[in-house]
Amino acid sequence: MTDHNPASPTSSHSQRPRVAVAGATGFIGSALAKALSKRFELVGLTRSPRPSLQDYAEVRRVDLFSRMDTLAGLENVDFAIYLVHSMMPSARLVQAKFADLDLLCADNFAKCAAQQGVKHIVYVGGLQPPGITTSAHLKSRLEVEQALNTYGVPVTTLRAGMIVGGNGSSFQILKRLVERLPLMVCPSWTNTATQPVALKDVVWAIDQTIDSPGSGERVFDLGASEPCTYRELMATTAEEMGKKRRFIGVPLVTPALSRLWISTVTGAPKALVAPLISSLRYAMIAR
């Protein structure tokens, strides 16, 4: 069922375009609200909303697995931003894999957006390394991108690797490793090339594209000016935090051991760490 914020203005009182943000309580959704609220009336879509979301004109309680919920959530909306990613089951009794759940939600969202006449969807997905064989995590990001493009609504995909800033899961894990380990054992995947992007630049890209739909599918890769390795990124993070850290390469550490020690050191759930680690052997470079 959709709950509306009682203090929110209705569409009849606003001349500004309305933008629905699926995943409004996430770290990107929270960060972009201040920037976009200057030009748009923002509608936050979230399964478990807070009493209020700063800079959102309205909050709607929407379960994306429900078509009725999603239809109501996208009512009287001009544009939509899709920030929903899940790498952990939302309940212990859920047996489906995260990729299956993400695909179901994306398909439902795209279908309802078309039915409600949404003019444009902006999706923040993941960088895709060259080649065919990738991890389940990266394949899922691409499947969501394809599902959103299924029902005729123009879609702009902003592909990003690690987003630096805020409470993004990947960056928080890296930050905790640097905080808690004076001596860091570095498996071979720490030498993989990556091209992170600042949270503020992701927000800027969304702001630039949301009300400028193309005629169909558009894809832009986001990244810092120069690639680096994960090891270099950890060293830079340590320097910015004012911490002296030593890094020792150990090429024989397996992905399973990496998952174990990262989860143990950072406190991140293994269900979250596992798909992230499986992606780290692929170069994540913006094209």
PDB file of C-alpha atoms in Angstrom:
ATOM      1  CA  MET A   1       0.000   0.000   0.000  1.00  0.00           C
ATOM      2  CA  THR A   2       1.251   3.490  -0.771  1.00  0.00           C
ATOM      3  CA  ASP A   3       1.516   5.997   2.065  1.00  0.00           C
ATOM      4  CA  HIS A   4       1.807   9.679   1.263  1.00  0.00           C
ATOM      5  CA  ASN A   5       3.604  12.177   3.449  1.00  0.00           C
ATOM      6  CA  PRO A   6       0.748  14.297   4.881  1.00  0.00           C
ATOM      7  CA  ALA A   7       2.870  17.428   4.814  1.00  0.00           C
ATOM      8  CA  SER A   8       3.724  17.052   1.131  1.00  0.00           C
ATOM      9  CA  PRO A   9       2.433  19.405  -1.531  1.00  0.00           C
ATOM     10  CA  THR A  10       0.193  17.888  -4.180  1.00  0.00           C
ATOM     11  CA  SER A  11       1.009  18.005  -7.848  1.00  0.00           C
ATOM     12  CA  SER A  12      -1.699  20.618  -8.425  1.00  0.00           C
ATOM     13  CA  HIS A  13       0.258  23.091  -6.277  1.00  0.00           C
ATOM     14  CA  SER A  14       3.548  22.641  -8.094  1.00  0.00           C
ATOM     15  CA  GLN A  15       4.571  23.720 -11.574  1.00  0.00           C
ATOM     16  CA  ARG A  16       7.906  21.919 -11.373  1.00  0.00           C
ATOM     17  CA  PRO A  17       8.410  18.487 -12.972  1.00  0.00           C
ATOM     18  CA  ARG A  18       8.022  15.577 -10.596  1.00  0.00           C
ATOM     19  CA  VAL A  19      10.850  13.079 -10.206  1.00  0.00           C
ATOM     20  CA  ALA A  20      10.344   9.751  -8.451  1.00  0.00           C
ATOM     21  CA  VAL A  21      13.450   8.304  -6.809  1.00  0.00           C
ATOM     22  CA  ALA A  22      13.374   4.554  -6.217  1.00  0.00           C
ATOM     23  CA  GLY A  23      15.877   3.910  -3.432  1.00  0.00           C
ATOM     24  CA  ALA A  24      15.495   7.357  -1.892  1.00  0.00           C
ATOM     25  CA  THR A  25      16.901   6.318   1.491  1.00  0.00           C
ATOM     26  CA  GLY A  26      20.126   4.947   0.001  1.00  0.00           C
ATOM     27  CA  PHE A  27      23.380   6.866  -0.032  1.00  0.00           C
ATOM     28  CA  ILE A  28      22.917   8.151  -3.602  1.00  0.00           C
ATOM     29  CA  GLY A  29      19.252   8.986  -3.085  1.00  0.00           C
ATOM     30  CA  SER A  30      20.018  10.936   0.067  1.00  0.00           C
ATOM     31  CA  ALA A  31      22.881  12.811  -1.594  1.00  0.00           C
ATOM     32  CA  LEU A  32      21.102  13.831  -4.777  1.00  0.00           C
ATOM     33  CA  ALA A  33      17.989  15.199  -3.067  1.00  0.00           C
ATOM     34  CA  LYS A  34      19.536  18.546  -2.200  1.00  0.00           C
ATOM     35  CA  ALA A  35      20.810  19.120  -5.744  1.00  0.00           C
ATOM     36  CA  LEU A  36      17.660  18.051  -7.584  1.00  0.00           C
ATOM     37  CA  SER A  37      15.150  19.675  -5.242  1.00  0.00           C
ATOM     38  CA  LYS A  38      16.206  23.063  -6.610  1.00  0.00           C
ATOM     39  CA  ARG A  39      14.643  22.235  -9.989  1.00  0.00           C
ATOM     40  CA  PHE A  40      12.226  19.382  -9.350  1.00  0.00           C
ATOM     41  CA  GLU A  41       9.556  18.226  -6.964  1.00  0.00           C
ATOM     42  CA  LEU A  42      11.011  15.001  -5.590  1.00  0.00           C
ATOM     43  CA  VAL A  43       8.971  11.951  -4.676  1.00  0.00           C
ATOM     44  CA  GLY A  44      10.874   9.399  -2.611  1.00  0.00           C
ATOM     45  CA  LEU A  45       9.919   5.754  -3.163  1.00  0.00           C
ATOM     46  CA  THR A  46      11.002   3.407  -0.414  1.00  0.00           C
ATOM     47  CA  ARG A  47       9.754   0.178   1.123  1.00  0.00           C
ATOM     48  CA  SER A  48      10.357   1.344   4.697  1.00  0.00           C
ATOM     49  CA  PRO A  49      10.375   5.133   4.654  1.00  0.00           C
ATOM     50  CA  ARG A  50      11.641   7.297   7.425  1.00  0.00           C
ATOM     51  CA  PRO A  51       9.087   9.729   8.905  1.00  0.00           C
ATOM     52  CA  SER A  52      10.517  12.339   6.541  1.00  0.00           C
ATOM     53  CA  LEU A  53      13.289  12.590   3.982  1.00  0.00           C
ATOM     54  CA  GLN A  54      15.128  15.869   3.779  1.00  0.00           C
ATOM     55  CA  ASP A  55      14.537  17.777   0.521  1.00  0.00           C
ATOM     56  CA  TYR A  56      11.889  15.305  -0.660  1.00  0.00           C
ATOM     57  CA  ALA A  57       8.489  16.923  -1.209  1.00  0.00           C
ATOM     58  CA  GLU A  58       6.739  13.594  -0.752  1.00  0.00           C
ATOM     59  CA  VAL A  59       7.524  10.091   0.444  1.00  0.00           C
ATOM     60  CA  ARG A  60       5.603   7.118  -0.881  1.00  0.00           C
ATOM     61  CA  ARG A  61       5.822   3.677   0.653  1.00  0.00           C
ATOM     62  CA  VAL A  62       6.294   1.286  -2.241  1.00  0.00           C
ATOM     63  CA  ASP A  63       7.195  -2.383  -2.412  1.00  0.00           C
ATOM     64  CA  LEU A  64       8.594  -2.836  -5.925  1.00  0.00           C
ATOM     65  CA  PHE A  65       7.537  -6.496  -5.919  1.00  0.00           C
ATOM     66  CA  SER A  66       3.938  -5.257  -5.890  1.00  0.00           C
ATOM     67  CA  ARG A  67       2.589  -3.998  -9.206  1.00  0.00           C
ATOM     68  CA  MET A  68      -0.196  -2.069  -7.467  1.00  0.00           C
ATOM     69  CA  ASP A  69       2.306  -0.385  -5.152  1.00  0.00           C
ATOM     70  CA  THR A  70       4.611   0.506  -8.023  1.00  0.00           C
ATOM     71  CA  LEU A  71       1.803   1.886 -10.168  1.00  0.00           C
ATOM     72  CA  ALA A  72       0.643   4.096  -7.302  1.00  0.00           C
ATOM     73  CA  GLY A  73       4.218   5.171  -6.568  1.00  0.00           C
ATOM     74  CA  LEU A  74       4.737   6.366 -10.143  1.00  0.00           C
ATOM     75  CA  GLU A  75       1.407   8.165 -10.438  1.00  0.00           C
ATOM     76  CA  ASN A  76       1.677  11.766 -11.741  1.00  0.00           C
ATOM     77  CA  VAL A  77       5.444  11.462 -12.177  1.00  0.00           C
ATOM     78  CA  ASP A  78       7.382  12.971 -15.100  1.00  0.00           C
ATOM     79  CA  PHE A  79      10.787  11.323 -14.618  1.00  0.00           C
ATOM     80  CA  ALA A  80      12.172   8.478 -12.519  1.00  0.00           C
ATOM     81  CA  ILE A  81      15.553   7.597 -11.029  1.00  0.00           C
ATOM     82  CA  TYR A  82      16.242   3.927 -10.301  1.00  0.00           C
ATOM     83  CA  LEU A  83      18.828   3.307  -7.574  1.00  0.00           C
ATOM     84  CA  VAL A  84      17.684  -0.102  -6.325  1.00  0.00           C
ATOM     85  CA  HIS A  85      20.341  -2.772  -5.836  1.00  0.00           C
ATOM     86  CA  SER A  86      20.206  -5.734  -3.501  1.00  0.00           C
ATOM     87  CA  MET A  87      22.972  -8.208  -2.770  1.00  0.00           C
ATOM     88  CA  MET A  88      21.377  -9.675   0.324  1.00  0.00           C
ATOM     89  CA  PRO A  89      17.955 -11.283   0.851  1.00  0.00           C
ATOM     90  CA  SER A  90      15.566  -8.977   2.687  1.00  0.00           C
ATOM     91  CA  ALA A  91      14.335 -11.843   4.855  1.00  0.00           C
ATOM     92  CA  ARG A  92      15.766 -15.168   5.946  1.00  0.00           C
ATOM     93  CA  LEU A  93      12.972 -17.115   4.284  1.00  0.00           C
ATOM     94  CA  VAL A  94      13.729 -15.682   0.834  1.00  0.00           C
ATOM     95  CA  GLN A  95      15.358 -18.426  -1.245  1.00  0.00           C
ATOM     96  CA  ALA A  96      15.809 -16.511  -4.504  1.00  0.00           C
ATOM     97  CA  LYS A  97      19.213 -15.138  -5.444  1.00  0.00           C
ATOM     98  CA  PHE A  98      19.759 -11.382  -5.317  1.00  0.00           C
ATOM     99  CA  ALA A  99      19.978 -11.242  -9.128  1.00  0.00           C
ATOM    100  CA  ASP A 100      16.518 -12.792  -9.460  1.00  0.00           C
ATOM    101  CA  LEU A 101      15.026 -10.316  -6.992  1.00  0.00           C
ATOM    102  CA  ASP A 102      16.661  -7.339  -8.700  1.00  0.00           C
ATOM    103  CA  LEU A 103      15.405  -8.460 -12.103  1.00  0.00           C
ATOM    104  CA  LEU A 104      11.838  -8.867 -10.842  1.00  0.00           C
ATOM    105  CA  CYS A 105      11.820  -5.387  -9.320  1.00  0.00           C
ATOM    106  CA  ALA A 106      13.336  -3.745 -12.401  1.00  0.00           C
ATOM    107  CA  ASP A 107      10.876  -5.414 -14.765  1.00  0.00           C
ATOM    108  CA  ASN A 108       7.944  -4.383 -12.585  1.00  0.00           C
ATOM    109  CA  PHE A 109       9.245  -0.813 -12.343  1.00  0.00           C
ATOM    110  CA  ALA A 110       9.742  -0.456 -16.108  1.00  0.00           C
ATOM    111  CA  LYS A 111       6.319  -1.902 -16.897  1.00  0.00           C
ATOM    112  CA  CYS A 112       4.571   0.421 -14.450  1.00  0.00           C
ATOM    113  CA  ALA A 113       6.592   3.435 -15.616  1.00  0.00           C
ATOM    114  CA  ALA A 114       5.374   2.834 -19.173  1.00  0.00           C
ATOM    115  CA  GLN A 115       1.801   2.435 -17.998  1.00  0.00           C
ATOM    116  CA  GLN A 116       1.949   5.707 -16.040  1.00  0.00           C
ATOM    117  CA  GLY A 117       3.502   7.671 -18.887  1.00  0.00           C
ATOM    118  CA  VAL A 118       6.893   8.319 -17.264  1.00  0.00           C
ATOM    119  CA  LYS A 119       9.037  10.190 -19.804  1.00  0.00           C
ATOM    120  CA  HIS A 120      12.516   9.048 -18.786  1.00  0.00           C
ATOM    121  CA  ILE A 121      14.281   6.664 -16.393  1.00  0.00           C
ATOM    122  CA  VAL A 122      17.839   7.247 -15.164  1.00  0.00           C
ATOM    123  CA  TYR A 123      19.498   4.126 -13.779  1.00  0.00           C
ATOM    124  CA  VAL A 124      22.803   3.975 -11.909  1.00  0.00           C
ATOM    125  CA  GLY A 125      24.302   0.625 -12.881  1.00  0.00           C
ATOM    126  CA  GLY A 126      27.761  -0.932 -12.902  1.00  0.00           C
ATOM    127  CA  LEU A 127      30.734  -0.642 -15.235  1.00  0.00           C
ATOM    128  CA  GLN A 128      30.980  -3.636 -17.556  1.00  0.00           C
ATOM    129  CA  PRO A 129      34.460  -5.081 -18.185  1.00  0.00           C
ATOM    130  CA  PRO A 130      35.313  -6.212 -21.723  1.00  0.00           C
ATOM    131  CA  GLY A 131      34.501  -9.793 -22.591  1.00  0.00           C
ATOM    132  CA  ILE A 132      31.571 -12.061 -21.841  1.00  0.00           C
ATOM    133  CA  THR A 133      32.446 -13.848 -18.598  1.00  0.00           C
ATOM    134  CA  THR A 134      31.757 -11.683 -15.564  1.00  0.00           C
ATOM    135  CA  SER A 135      30.596 -12.169 -12.011  1.00  0.00           C
ATOM    136  CA  ALA A 136      26.969 -12.654 -10.973  1.00  0.00           C
ATOM    137  CA  HIS A 137      27.100  -9.179  -9.453  1.00  0.00           C
ATOM    138  CA  LEU A 138      28.074  -7.470 -12.720  1.00  0.00           C
ATOM    139  CA  LYS A 139      25.748  -9.640 -14.798  1.00  0.00           C
ATOM    140  CA  SER A 140      22.887  -8.615 -12.542  1.00  0.00           C
ATOM    141  CA  ARG A 141      23.603  -4.921 -13.066  1.00  0.00           C
ATOM    142  CA  LEU A 142      23.445  -5.466 -16.833  1.00  0.00           C
ATOM    143  CA  GLU A 143      20.246  -7.530 -16.595  1.00  0.00           C
ATOM    144  CA  VAL A 144      18.560  -4.723 -14.642  1.00  0.00           C
ATOM    145  CA  GLU A 145      19.685  -2.249 -17.305  1.00  0.00           C
ATOM    146  CA  GLN A 146      18.176  -4.444 -20.029  1.00  0.00           C
ATOM    147  CA  ALA A 147      14.924  -4.963 -18.104  1.00  0.00           C
ATOM    148  CA  LEU A 148      14.413  -1.224 -17.649  1.00  0.00           C
ATOM    149  CA  ASN A 149      14.716  -0.821 -21.426  1.00  0.00           C
ATOM    150  CA  THR A 150      12.036  -3.403 -22.195  1.00  0.00           C
ATOM    151  CA  TYR A 151       8.783  -1.397 -22.252  1.00  0.00           C
ATOM    152  CA  GLY A 152       9.557   1.652 -24.358  1.00  0.00           C
ATOM    153  CA  VAL A 153      10.393   4.306 -21.767  1.00  0.00           C
ATOM    154  CA  PRO A 154      13.671   6.067 -22.712  1.00  0.00           C
ATOM    155  CA  VAL A 155      16.414   4.967 -20.309  1.00  0.00           C
ATOM    156  CA  THR A 156      19.753   6.577 -19.537  1.00  0.00           C
ATOM    157  CA  THR A 157      22.162   4.261 -17.728  1.00  0.00           C
ATOM    158  CA  LEU A 158      25.035   5.782 -15.768  1.00  0.00           C
ATOM    159  CA  ARG A 159      27.520   2.953 -15.228  1.00  0.00           C
ATOM    160  CA  ALA A 160      29.841   3.363 -12.272  1.00  0.00           C
ATOM    161  CA  GLY A 161      32.413   1.297 -10.413  1.00  0.00           C
ATOM    162  CA  MET A 162      33.171   2.046  -6.783  1.00  0.00           C
ATOM    163  CA  ILE A 163      31.441   5.259  -5.708  1.00  0.00           C
ATOM    164  CA  VAL A 164      33.645   7.138  -3.249  1.00  0.00           C
ATOM    165  CA  GLY A 165      31.789   8.992  -0.526  1.00  0.00           C
ATOM    166  CA  GLY A 166      28.663   8.578   1.540  1.00  0.00           C
ATOM    167  CA  ASN A 167      27.711   5.165   2.850  1.00  0.00           C
ATOM    168  CA  GLY A 168      28.224   3.096  -0.281  1.00  0.00           C
ATOM    169  CA  SER A 169      28.836  -0.540   0.669  1.00  0.00           C
ATOM    170  CA  SER A 170      32.010  -1.059  -1.406  1.00  0.00           C
ATOM    171  CA  PHE A 171      33.703   2.128  -0.250  1.00  0.00           C
ATOM    172  CA  GLN A 172      32.733   1.561   3.399  1.00  0.00           C
ATOM    173  CA  ILE A 173      34.277  -1.917   3.298  1.00  0.00           C
ATOM    174  CA  LEU A 174      37.516  -0.515   1.848  1.00  0.00           C
ATOM    175  CA  LYS A 175      37.540   2.297   4.398  1.00  0.00           C
ATOM    176  CA  ARG A 176      37.077  -0.103   7.324  1.00  0.00           C
ATOM    177  CA  LEU A 177      39.936  -2.287   6.092  1.00  0.00           C
ATOM    178  CA  VAL A 178      42.213   0.764   6.073  1.00  0.00           C
ATOM    179  CA  GLU A 179      40.984   1.891   9.496  1.00  0.00           C
ATOM    180  CA  ARG A 180      41.417  -1.452  11.227  1.00  0.00           C
ATOM    181  CA  LEU A 181      44.497  -3.075   9.643  1.00  0.00           C
ATOM    182  CA  PRO A 182      47.917  -1.426  10.133  1.00  0.00           C
ATOM    183  CA  LEU A 183      49.423  -4.297   8.109  1.00  0.00           C
ATOM    184  CA  MET A 184      47.358  -5.374   5.133  1.00  0.00           C
ATOM    185  CA  VAL A 185      47.788  -8.676   3.310  1.00  0.00           C
ATOM    186  CA  CYS A 186      46.933  -7.944  -0.319  1.00  0.00           C
ATOM    187  CA  PRO A 187      45.658 -10.783  -2.542  1.00  0.00           C
ATOM    188  CA  SER A 188      46.203 -10.654  -6.297  1.00  0.00           C
ATOM    189  CA  TRP A 189      42.843  -8.946  -6.918  1.00  0.00           C
ATOM    190  CA  THR A 190      44.172  -5.801  -5.202  1.00  0.00           C
ATOM    191  CA  ASN A 191      46.302  -5.269  -8.340  1.00  0.00           C
ATOM    192  CA  THR A 192      43.223  -5.164 -10.582  1.00  0.00           C
ATOM    193  CA  ALA A 193      42.626  -1.846 -12.320  1.00  0.00           C
ATOM    194  CA  THR A 194      39.599   0.157 -11.264  1.00  0.00           C
ATOM    195  CA  GLN A 195      38.243   3.612 -11.956  1.00  0.00           C
ATOM    196  CA  PRO A 196      36.213   4.887  -9.010  1.00  0.00           C
ATOM    197  CA  VAL A 197      34.003   7.938  -9.167  1.00  0.00           C
ATOM    198  CA  ALA A 198      33.130  10.528  -6.542  1.00  0.00           C
ATOM    199  CA  LEU A 199      29.593  10.560  -5.188  1.00  0.00           C
ATOM    200  CA  LYS A 200      29.265  14.262  -6.055  1.00  0.00           C
ATOM    201  CA  ASP A 201      30.078  13.470  -9.702  1.00  0.00           C
ATOM    202  CA  VAL A 202      27.383  10.778  -9.821  1.00  0.00           C
ATOM    203  CA  VAL A 203      24.901  13.303  -8.438  1.00  0.00           C
ATOM    204  CA  TRP A 204      26.035  15.830 -11.067  1.00  0.00           C
ATOM    205  CA  ALA A 205      25.567  13.285 -13.876  1.00  0.00           C
ATOM    206  CA  ILE A 206      22.037  12.448 -12.707  1.00  0.00           C
ATOM    207  CA  ASP A 207      21.190  16.134 -12.499  1.00  0.00           C
ATOM    208  CA  GLN A 208      22.478  16.692 -16.053  1.00  0.00           C
ATOM    209  CA  THR A 209      20.531  13.829 -17.618  1.00  0.00           C
ATOM    210  CA  ILE A 210      17.240  13.419 -15.761  1.00  0.00           C
ATOM    211  CA  ASP A 211      15.174  15.904 -17.767  1.00  0.00           C
ATOM    212  CA  SER A 212      17.013  15.317 -21.067  1.00  0.00           C
ATOM    213  CA  PRO A 213      15.798  11.955 -22.349  1.00  0.00           C
ATOM    214  CA  GLY A 214      17.106  10.609 -25.594  1.00  0.00           C
ATOM    215  CA  SER A 215      14.981   8.764 -28.108  1.00  0.00           C
ATOM    216  CA  GLY A 216      15.825   5.390 -26.599  1.00  0.00           C
ATOM    217  CA  GLU A 217      18.620   3.676 -24.685  1.00  0.00           C
ATOM    218  CA  ARG A 218      21.702   5.723 -23.692  1.00  0.00           C
ATOM    219  CA  VAL A 219      24.730   4.566 -21.693  1.00  0.00           C
ATOM    220  CA  PHE A 220      27.449   6.693 -20.086  1.00  0.00           C
ATOM    221  CA  ASP A 221      30.415   5.339 -18.129  1.00  0.00           C
ATOM    222  CA  LEU A 222      31.436   7.360 -15.076  1.00  0.00           C
ATOM    223  CA  GLY A 223      34.941   7.376 -13.604  1.00  0.00           C
ATOM    224  CA  ALA A 224      37.771   9.433 -12.209  1.00  0.00           C
ATOM    225  CA  SER A 225      40.263  10.936 -14.647  1.00  0.00           C
ATOM    226  CA  GLU A 226      42.808   8.119 -14.169  1.00  0.00           C
ATOM    227  CA  PRO A 227      42.468   4.411 -13.339  1.00  0.00           C
ATOM    228  CA  CYS A 228      44.271   2.915 -10.348  1.00  0.00           C
ATOM    229  CA  THR A 229      44.541  -0.442  -8.620  1.00  0.00           C
ATOM    230  CA  TYR A 230      42.569  -1.357  -5.502  1.00  0.00           C
ATOM    231  CA  ARG A 231      45.869  -1.414  -3.628  1.00  0.00           C
ATOM    232  CA  GLU A 232      46.649   2.134  -4.762  1.00  0.00           C
ATOM    233  CA  LEU A 233      43.132   3.174  -3.801  1.00  0.00           C
ATOM    234  CA  MET A 234      43.613   1.776  -0.290  1.00  0.00           C
ATOM    235  CA  ALA A 235      46.958   3.558   0.009  1.00  0.00           C
ATOM    236  CA  THR A 236      45.369   6.851  -1.067  1.00  0.00           C
ATOM    237  CA  THR A 237      42.524   6.321   1.411  1.00  0.00           C
ATOM    238  CA  ALA A 238      45.045   5.698   4.206  1.00  0.00           C
ATOM    239  CA  GLU A 239      46.923   8.875   3.270  1.00  0.00           C
ATOM    240  CA  GLU A 240      43.718  10.934   3.277  1.00  0.00           C
ATOM    241  CA  MET A 241      42.842   9.506   6.700  1.00  0.00           C
ATOM    242  CA  GLY A 242      46.295  10.290   8.059  1.00  0.00           C
ATOM    243  CA  LYS A 243      47.114   6.636   8.770  1.00  0.00           C
ATOM    244  CA  LYS A 244      50.358   4.817   8.049  1.00  0.00           C
ATOM    245  CA  ARG A 245      49.692   1.437   6.515  1.00  0.00           C
ATOM    246  CA  ARG A 246      51.889  -1.330   5.096  1.00  0.00           C
ATOM    247  CA  PHE A 247      50.730  -3.463   2.186  1.00  0.00           C
ATOM    248  CA  ILE A 248      52.154  -6.944   1.530  1.00  0.00           C
ATOM    249  CA  GLY A 249      51.251  -8.829  -1.623  1.00  0.00           C
ATOM    250  CA  VAL A 250      50.198 -12.468  -1.142  1.00  0.00           C
ATOM    251  CA  PRO A 251      49.133 -13.881  -4.534  1.00  0.00           C
ATOM    252  CA  LEU A 252      47.979 -17.240  -3.163  1.00  0.00           C
ATOM    253  CA  VAL A 253      45.033 -15.919  -1.130  1.00  0.00           C
ATOM    254  CA  THR A 254      41.850 -17.363  -2.671  1.00  0.00           C
ATOM    255  CA  PRO A 255      38.546 -15.493  -3.129  1.00  0.00           C
ATOM    256  CA  ALA A 256      37.025 -17.649  -0.371  1.00  0.00           C
ATOM    257  CA  LEU A 257      39.734 -16.597   2.094  1.00  0.00           C
ATOM    258  CA  SER A 258      39.359 -12.979   0.971  1.00  0.00           C
ATOM    259  CA  ARG A 259      35.638 -13.114   1.713  1.00  0.00           C
ATOM    260  CA  LEU A 260      36.342 -14.553   5.134  1.00  0.00           C
ATOM    261  CA  TRP A 261      38.936 -12.016   6.281  1.00  0.00           C
ATOM    262  CA  ILE A 262      37.121  -9.005   4.800  1.00  0.00           C
ATOM    263  CA  SER A 263      33.888 -10.020   6.500  1.00  0.00           C
ATOM    264  CA  THR A 264      35.702 -10.700   9.786  1.00  0.00           C
ATOM    265  CA  VAL A 265      37.654  -7.435   9.802  1.00  0.00           C
ATOM    266  CA  THR A 266      34.937  -5.087   8.554  1.00  0.00           C
ATOM    267  CA  GLY A 267      31.879  -6.718  10.089  1.00  0.00           C
ATOM    268  CA  ALA A 268      30.142  -6.724   6.695  1.00  0.00           C
ATOM    269  CA  PRO A 269      27.848  -9.736   6.137  1.00  0.00           C
ATOM    270  CA  LYS A 270      29.323 -12.527   4.030  1.00  0.00           C
ATOM    271  CA  ALA A 271      26.251 -12.402   1.781  1.00  0.00           C
ATOM    272  CA  LEU A 272      27.208  -8.815   0.895  1.00  0.00           C
ATOM    273  CA  VAL A 273      30.965  -9.357   0.624  1.00  0.00           C
ATOM    274  CA  ALA A 274      30.796 -12.490  -1.563  1.00  0.00           C
ATOM    275  CA  PRO A 275      29.362 -10.944  -4.771  1.00  0.00           C
ATOM    276  CA  LEU A 276      31.625  -7.905  -4.421  1.00  0.00           C
ATOM    277  CA  ILE A 277      34.781 -10.018  -4.089  1.00  0.00           C
ATOM    278  CA  SER A 278      33.806 -12.143  -7.095  1.00  0.00           C
ATOM    279  CA  SER A 279      33.803  -8.969  -9.223  1.00  0.00           C
ATOM    280  CA  LEU A 280      37.208  -7.683  -8.174  1.00  0.00           C
ATOM    281  CA  ARG A 281      39.228  -9.790 -10.620  1.00  0.00           C
ATOM    282  CA  TYR A 282      37.704  -7.876 -13.529  1.00  0.00           C
ATOM    283  CA  ALA A 283      39.099  -4.509 -14.610  1.00  0.00           C
ATOM    284  CA  MET A 284      36.469  -1.831 -14.016  1.00  0.00           C
ATOM    285  CA  ILE A 285      37.454   0.899 -16.441  1.00  0.00           C
ATOM    286  CA  ALA A 286      35.224   3.624 -17.892  1.00  0.00           C
ATOM    287  CA  ARG A 287      35.165   3.608 -21.683  1.00  0.00           C
TER     288      ARG A 287
END
